[in-house]
Structures are given as C-alpha cells and as structure tokens.
Short mmCIF file of C-alpha atoms in Angstrom, two decimals:
data_model
loop_
_atom_site.label_atom_id
_atom_site.label_comp_id
_atom_site.label_asym_id
_atom_site.label_seq_id
_atom_site.Cartn_x
_atom_site.Cartn_y
_atom_site.Cartn_z
CA UNK A 1 114.63 123.95 84.04
CA UNK A 2 114.93 120.25 83.21
CA UNK A 3 112.82 117.48 84.66
CA UNK A 4 114.80 114.48 85.94
CA UNK A 5 113.64 111.08 84.69
CA UNK A 6 114.29 107.69 86.27
CA UNK A 7 113.86 104.04 85.38
CA UNK A 8 112.30 102.03 88.24
CA UNK A 9 112.66 98.26 88.00
CA UNK A 10 111.10 95.41 89.96
CA UNK A 11 113.23 92.32 89.31
CA UNK A 12 112.00 88.77 89.98
CA UNK A 13 114.98 86.84 91.32
CA UNK A 14 115.72 83.11 91.09
CA UNK A 15 116.71 81.12 94.18
CA UNK A 16 119.05 83.12 96.48
CA UNK A 17 120.55 85.21 93.69
CA UNK A 18 119.55 88.63 95.03
CA UNK A 19 123.07 89.40 96.26
CA UNK A 20 124.73 88.31 93.01
CA UNK A 21 122.21 90.26 90.92
CA UNK A 22 122.77 93.47 92.89
CA UNK A 23 126.52 93.15 92.34
CA UNK A 24 125.81 92.58 88.64
CA UNK A 25 123.75 95.79 88.55
CA UNK A 26 126.52 97.71 90.31
CA UNK A 27 129.04 96.54 87.72
CA UNK A 28 126.98 98.16 84.94
CA UNK A 29 126.75 101.64 86.46
CA UNK A 30 128.51 104.47 84.72
CA UNK A 31 128.96 102.60 81.43
CA UNK A 32 129.15 105.41 78.87
CA UNK A 33 127.35 103.35 76.22
CA UNK A 34 124.52 102.35 78.54
CA UNK A 35 123.69 105.86 79.69
CA UNK A 36 121.94 104.99 82.98
CA UNK A 37 123.33 106.08 86.34
CA UNK A 38 122.58 103.66 89.19
CA UNK A 39 120.83 105.50 92.02
CA UNK A 40 120.34 102.32 94.01
CA UNK A 41 119.77 98.59 94.03
CA UNK A 42 117.92 97.06 96.97
CA UNK A 43 116.67 93.68 98.09
CA UNK A 44 113.01 93.73 99.17
CA UNK A 45 112.81 92.43 102.74
CA UNK A 46 110.61 89.36 102.41
CA UNK A 47 108.96 90.05 105.76
CA UNK A 48 107.36 93.15 104.24
CA UNK A 49 106.80 92.35 100.56
CA UNK A 50 107.06 89.87 97.71
CA UNK A 51 110.24 87.80 97.64
CA UNK A 52 112.72 87.23 96.23
CA UNK A 53 112.74 90.63 94.51
CA UNK A 54 115.26 93.37 93.82
CA UNK A 55 114.42 97.03 93.15
CA UNK A 56 116.69 99.05 90.84
CA UNK A 57 116.56 102.82 90.32
CA UNK A 58 118.47 104.37 87.42
CA UNK A 59 118.79 108.10 86.82
CA UNK A 60 118.49 109.01 83.12
CA UNK A 61 121.02 111.75 82.32
CA UNK A 62 119.56 114.45 80.08
CA UNK A 63 115.92 114.04 81.08
CA UNK A 64 113.62 113.59 78.09
CA UNK A 65 116.49 113.99 75.62
CA UNK A 66 118.33 111.21 77.45
CA UNK A 67 115.18 109.08 77.32
CA UNK A 68 115.18 109.45 73.54
CA UNK A 69 118.53 107.65 73.39
CA UNK A 70 117.25 104.79 75.58
CA UNK A 71 114.10 104.27 73.53
CA UNK A 72 116.08 104.44 70.30
CA UNK A 73 118.75 101.91 71.37
CA UNK A 74 116.33 99.52 73.09
CA UNK A 75 113.82 99.40 70.24
CA UNK A 76 114.60 98.05 66.78
CA UNK A 77 118.33 98.32 67.52
CA UNK A 78 118.23 96.14 70.62
CA UNK A 79 119.07 92.87 68.84
CA UNK A 80 122.42 94.34 67.78
CA UNK A 81 123.22 96.20 71.02
CA UNK A 82 126.67 94.76 71.70
CA UNK A 83 127.23 96.87 74.81
CA UNK A 84 124.28 95.38 76.69
CA UNK A 85 123.85 91.92 75.18
CA UNK A 86 126.47 90.27 77.39
CA UNK A 87 125.11 91.99 80.50
CA UNK A 88 121.52 90.88 79.70
CA UNK A 89 122.64 87.29 79.09
CA UNK A 90 124.38 87.14 82.47
CA UNK A 91 121.47 88.88 84.21
CA UNK A 92 119.05 86.18 83.09
CA UNK A 93 121.01 83.62 85.11
CA UNK A 94 119.85 85.52 88.21
CA UNK A 95 116.32 86.60 87.24
CA UNK A 96 113.21 85.48 85.39
CA UNK A 97 111.84 88.90 84.43
CA UNK A 98 110.43 92.01 86.02
CA UNK A 99 108.31 95.14 85.69
CA UNK A 100 109.63 98.60 84.79
CA UNK A 101 108.21 102.07 85.30
CA UNK A 102 109.31 105.39 83.83
CA UNK A 103 109.31 108.00 86.60
CA UNK A 104 109.31 111.78 86.52
CA UNK A 105 110.77 113.58 89.51
CA UNK A 106 108.41 115.87 91.39
CA UNK A 107 109.63 119.46 91.95
CA UNK A 108 111.77 119.39 95.08
CA UNK A 109 112.80 115.76 94.65
CA UNK A 110 116.62 115.54 94.89
CA UNK A 111 118.74 114.20 92.05
CA UNK A 112 121.84 112.05 92.59
CA UNK A 113 124.19 115.01 92.86
CA UNK A 114 121.99 116.65 95.50
CA UNK A 115 121.65 113.39 97.45
CA UNK A 116 125.44 113.11 97.60
CA UNK A 117 125.88 116.77 98.57
CA UNK A 118 123.32 116.42 101.38
CA UNK A 119 124.81 113.17 102.68
CA UNK A 120 121.58 111.18 102.29
CA UNK A 121 122.40 107.59 103.27
CA UNK A 122 120.69 104.75 105.07
CA UNK A 123 120.94 101.10 106.08
CA UNK A 124 117.17 100.64 105.67
CA UNK A 125 114.91 102.13 102.99
CA UNK A 126 111.15 102.62 102.82
CA UNK A 127 109.71 102.05 99.35
CA UNK A 128 106.22 103.25 98.48
CA UNK A 129 104.23 102.42 95.36
CA UNK A 130 100.75 103.82 95.88
CA UNK A 131 97.70 104.05 93.66
CA UNK A 132 96.11 107.49 93.59
CA UNK A 133 92.93 108.84 92.06
CA UNK A 134 93.50 109.30 88.32
CA UNK A 135 95.01 112.70 87.70
CA UNK A 136 95.89 113.42 91.36
CA UNK A 137 99.52 112.23 91.40
CA UNK A 138 101.06 115.71 91.42
CA UNK A 139 98.61 116.91 94.10
CA UNK A 140 99.59 113.98 96.30
CA UNK A 141 103.30 114.65 95.74
CA UNK A 142 102.75 118.34 96.57
CA UNK A 143 101.43 117.18 99.94
CA UNK A 144 104.41 114.85 100.37
CA UNK A 145 106.82 117.72 99.76
CA UNK A 146 105.02 120.27 101.95
CA UNK A 147 103.81 118.05 104.81
CA UNK A 148 105.34 114.61 104.84
CA UNK A 149 109.00 115.45 104.15
CA UNK A 150 109.43 117.64 107.28
CA UNK A 151 107.41 115.13 109.30
CA UNK A 152 109.54 112.18 108.19
CA UNK A 153 112.74 114.14 108.82
CA UNK A 154 111.69 114.62 112.44
CA UNK A 155 111.49 110.84 112.65
CA UNK A 156 114.89 110.16 111.09
CA UNK A 157 113.78 109.51 107.48
CA UNK A 158 115.38 111.40 104.57
CA UNK A 159 113.74 111.74 101.17
CA UNK A 160 115.59 109.92 98.40
CA UNK A 161 112.95 110.73 95.82
CA UNK A 162 109.29 111.49 95.11
CA UNK A 163 108.11 110.55 91.65
CA UNK A 164 105.11 110.59 89.35
CA UNK A 165 104.77 107.33 87.39
CA UNK A 166 104.61 108.32 83.74
CA UNK A 167 102.76 106.65 80.86
CA UNK A 168 99.66 106.41 83.04
CA UNK A 169 97.99 108.65 85.63
CA UNK A 170 97.35 106.65 88.80
CA UNK A 171 100.63 105.74 90.57
CA UNK A 172 103.30 107.45 92.63
CA UNK A 173 106.61 106.25 94.06
CA UNK A 174 108.52 107.57 97.06
CA UNK A 175 111.77 106.28 98.61
CA UNK A 176 113.14 107.17 102.06
CA UNK A 177 116.51 106.47 103.67
CA UNK A 178 116.57 105.65 107.38
CA UNK A 179 117.92 103.35 110.10
CA UNK A 180 116.11 100.43 111.74
CA UNK A 181 115.61 102.16 115.10
CA UNK A 182 114.04 105.23 113.46
CA UNK A 183 111.61 102.97 111.59
CA UNK A 184 110.61 101.21 114.84
CA UNK A 185 110.25 104.42 116.84
CA UNK A 186 108.06 106.03 114.18
CA UNK A 187 105.81 102.95 114.10
CA UNK A 188 105.45 103.14 117.86
CA UNK A 189 104.72 106.89 117.76
CA UNK A 190 101.95 106.25 115.22
CA UNK A 191 100.35 103.55 117.38
CA UNK A 192 100.62 105.62 120.58
CA UNK A 193 98.93 108.55 118.81
CA UNK A 194 96.04 106.25 117.81
CA UNK A 195 95.62 104.84 121.31
CA UNK A 196 96.80 101.35 120.30
CA UNK A 197 99.93 101.39 122.45
CA UNK A 198 100.64 103.16 125.73
CA UNK A 199 103.53 105.59 125.87
CA UNK A 200 105.20 103.90 128.86
CA UNK A 201 105.38 100.56 127.09
CA UNK A 202 106.46 102.13 123.80
CA UNK A 203 109.19 104.28 125.29
CA UNK A 204 108.33 107.05 122.82
CA UNK A 205 105.67 109.74 122.72
CA UNK A 206 102.80 109.59 120.27
CA UNK A 207 102.86 111.94 117.30
CA UNK A 208 99.40 113.07 116.15
CA UNK A 209 101.00 114.57 113.04
CA UNK A 210 101.53 111.05 111.74
CA UNK A 211 97.81 110.40 112.05
CA UNK A 212 97.02 113.72 110.37
CA UNK A 213 99.30 112.81 107.47
CA UNK A 214 97.55 109.47 106.96
CA UNK A 215 94.18 111.25 106.78
CA UNK A 216 95.53 113.84 104.36
CA UNK A 217 97.07 111.16 102.14
CA UNK A 218 93.77 109.29 101.99
CA UNK A 219 92.25 112.27 100.18
CA UNK A 220 94.41 111.27 97.19
CA UNK A 221 95.22 107.58 97.53
CA UNK A 222 93.10 104.63 96.49
CA UNK A 223 95.60 102.08 97.77
CA UNK A 224 98.71 103.04 99.76
CA UNK A 225 101.48 100.49 100.21
CA UNK A 226 105.03 100.54 101.57
CA UNK A 227 107.72 97.91 101.99
CA UNK A 228 111.22 97.84 103.46
CA UNK A 229 114.36 97.41 101.38
CA UNK A 230 117.97 96.45 102.14
CA UNK A 231 120.55 98.45 100.14
CA UNK A 232 123.55 96.94 98.39
CA UNK A 233 126.68 98.32 100.08
CA UNK A 234 128.71 100.69 97.96
CA UNK A 235 125.70 102.17 96.19
CA UNK A 236 124.88 105.88 96.04
CA UNK A 237 122.88 106.14 99.28
CA UNK A 238 123.82 102.81 100.84
CA UNK A 239 126.33 101.87 103.55
CA UNK A 240 129.95 100.95 102.90
CA UNK A 241 129.65 97.30 103.92
CA UNK A 242 127.31 94.53 105.04
CA UNK A 243 126.43 94.09 108.70
CA UNK A 244 127.23 90.96 110.70
CA UNK A 245 124.53 88.77 112.21
CA UNK A 246 124.69 87.78 115.89
CA UNK A 247 125.43 84.20 114.83
CA UNK A 248 128.76 85.37 113.38
CA UNK A 249 129.74 87.14 116.61
CA UNK A 250 128.70 84.10 118.65
CA UNK A 251 130.75 81.75 116.47
CA UNK A 252 133.80 84.02 116.80
CA UNK A 253 133.38 84.18 120.58
CA UNK A 254 133.27 80.38 120.81
CA UNK A 255 136.37 80.10 118.63
CA UNK A 256 138.32 82.54 120.84
CA UNK A 257 137.24 80.91 124.14
CA UNK A 258 140.02 78.79 125.76
CA UNK A 259 139.40 75.08 125.33
CA UNK A 260 138.73 73.04 128.50
CA UNK A 261 141.35 70.40 129.25
CA UNK A 262 139.95 66.88 129.10
CA UNK A 263 140.93 64.48 131.95
CA UNK A 264 143.98 62.38 131.12
CA UNK A 265 143.12 58.99 129.70
CA UNK A 266 144.89 55.82 130.79
CA UNK A 267 147.03 54.19 128.17
CA UNK A 268 146.00 50.83 126.75
CA UNK A 269 148.98 49.15 128.50
CA UNK A 270 148.03 50.56 131.90
CA UNK A 271 144.41 49.54 131.44
CA UNK A 272 145.51 45.95 130.59
CA UNK A 273 147.84 45.75 133.58
CA UNK A 274 145.12 46.98 135.91
CA UNK A 275 142.78 44.24 134.70
CA UNK A 276 145.41 41.43 135.13
CA UNK A 277 146.67 42.47 138.58
CA UNK A 278 145.10 40.28 141.35
CA UNK A 279 143.08 42.10 143.92
CA UNK A 280 144.86 42.52 147.28
CA UNK A 281 143.21 40.86 150.29
CA UNK A 282 142.36 43.04 153.21
CA UNK A 283 144.35 42.64 156.43
CA UNK A 284 141.30 41.14 158.17
CA UNK A 285 140.91 38.40 155.57
CA UNK A 286 144.65 37.47 155.73
CA UNK A 287 144.30 36.74 159.39
#
C-alpha cells in the first residue's frame, strides 16, 4: 500500500493574469523531467475568497519516493535545473509568489486514475482549508469519509480529495466537484434546516443532516473555511470549455436582429429647390 502525495499551491496573481497563468500551468503537465501530474488548476472566485489567486494541485507519482526526486532537484540543484528554469521565468510574469503545502491523501481519497474512472467532473469546486486541533487531522478526515462524503453526494457534490497537510499537524484540505445549482440548493437546505429560511420560499426541503455534520466537524476544527473555485477547461476534473456570459448572447442577438430602415432623406438639391420655390397663394387671396 502506497500513500499518494500532492503539492498544493496558492498562487498570487498579477493584474488579470489568472487565465494566462492557468494555461501556463496546463502546458507543464506531464513533462517527464518535471515529474508532477496536474490534478487541477482553478481560479479562486473573488466573491468568496482572496483575489486574484489561483490554486494548483499536483499529484506526485511514486508517493514518498517520488517526493525524494522533487526535494533533490529543487534543492541545491535548482539553480541548474534547465527543464524548469524557462517555465519559472515565464511564470513570474503572471505571479508575484505563493504558498505551497505538501499533502498526504487520507485513506479513501481518490487518486487521479480513480477520479477519471469514476467520471468526477464539475464546473464549480468547493475548496476547504481548515485548521483543526493539533493531532486531530486524521480523525477529522475519518469523519469526512464516513459522514460527509455520502451527505455531500446526496447534494450533488463529489469528492475530489481529502488530505492531511504534512510538515505540521493542524490543517486539512478537501476539494469537491459540483455544479452551481447544487451549491445553491445545498445552501438553502442548510438554512431551512436551521429555521433561517422557509421551505416554500427556498423551493427545497431542509436537511438536518447538514446541521449535524457542522456540529460533528466542530469537535475537530478550530477554524473551518471554504471558498469557491472556477476550473480551467481541459483539466482533469474540469469542463471541456468556458461558458458564455449573458452579455455575449445579448450582443449576438442584437447583431442578428434585422436593422430598421431609416426614413429616406431629401437630397441637397431637392432641399435647395424647396427653399427657393415661392409659396403659392391660396385661391381666396388671389380673388
């Protein structure tokens, strides 16, 4: 049995370069000399978290033995790493820095091959980085596996991964794939169950299991936090293409609409003649 390891990156982006940086990350995946497999690259939705930021997740083939190669090549050898130097130089035109975490998969957390086999994909992702009581990370993730995973599946959320943050003992990371409507409906079901929203207005029934999960999680967490992420199309669990905003559809509709004919304008010659022509006297005045 081998434990899967992952590199989790929070990237601080310059200007509006999140889209270009995600494409840059995609171009690096599968490079045999780099040795990281890109699980996903996402843009943090600014309405739910810090912006502009990108989240990258890289699977480390070989587990701890694969990690040895990364530490070895990115230590004293980094200055002469010809395979990554050009990529790093280009990357710094899109970013100012970031913060990385080494993650260990919890038992039951799917790897990339299992995610593909199970068809786990989404257009919206929920990203959790929570602080737990020191030493309780695996207990919390046990509860996620046994209680939260089936609960989230009932609400249209599939587990992408549940991870212990290594090199310290007080953080966990989970990632979930879903669709926007499932996210909204689950939020409503949580509020209805707590008596903060009536079922008729919500259009969905309350789910007390969501409340029970929050109470169970609080036995382990010190601070729990989630944010929403937009996936780069063409990534492992992402969609095939970008969506189109309503403004695009509206512009296309206007372009296709038949143009209204403007009333014919008099020529300059006709206008001049009309001005010079003497006004005709009425019959009464001629008499």
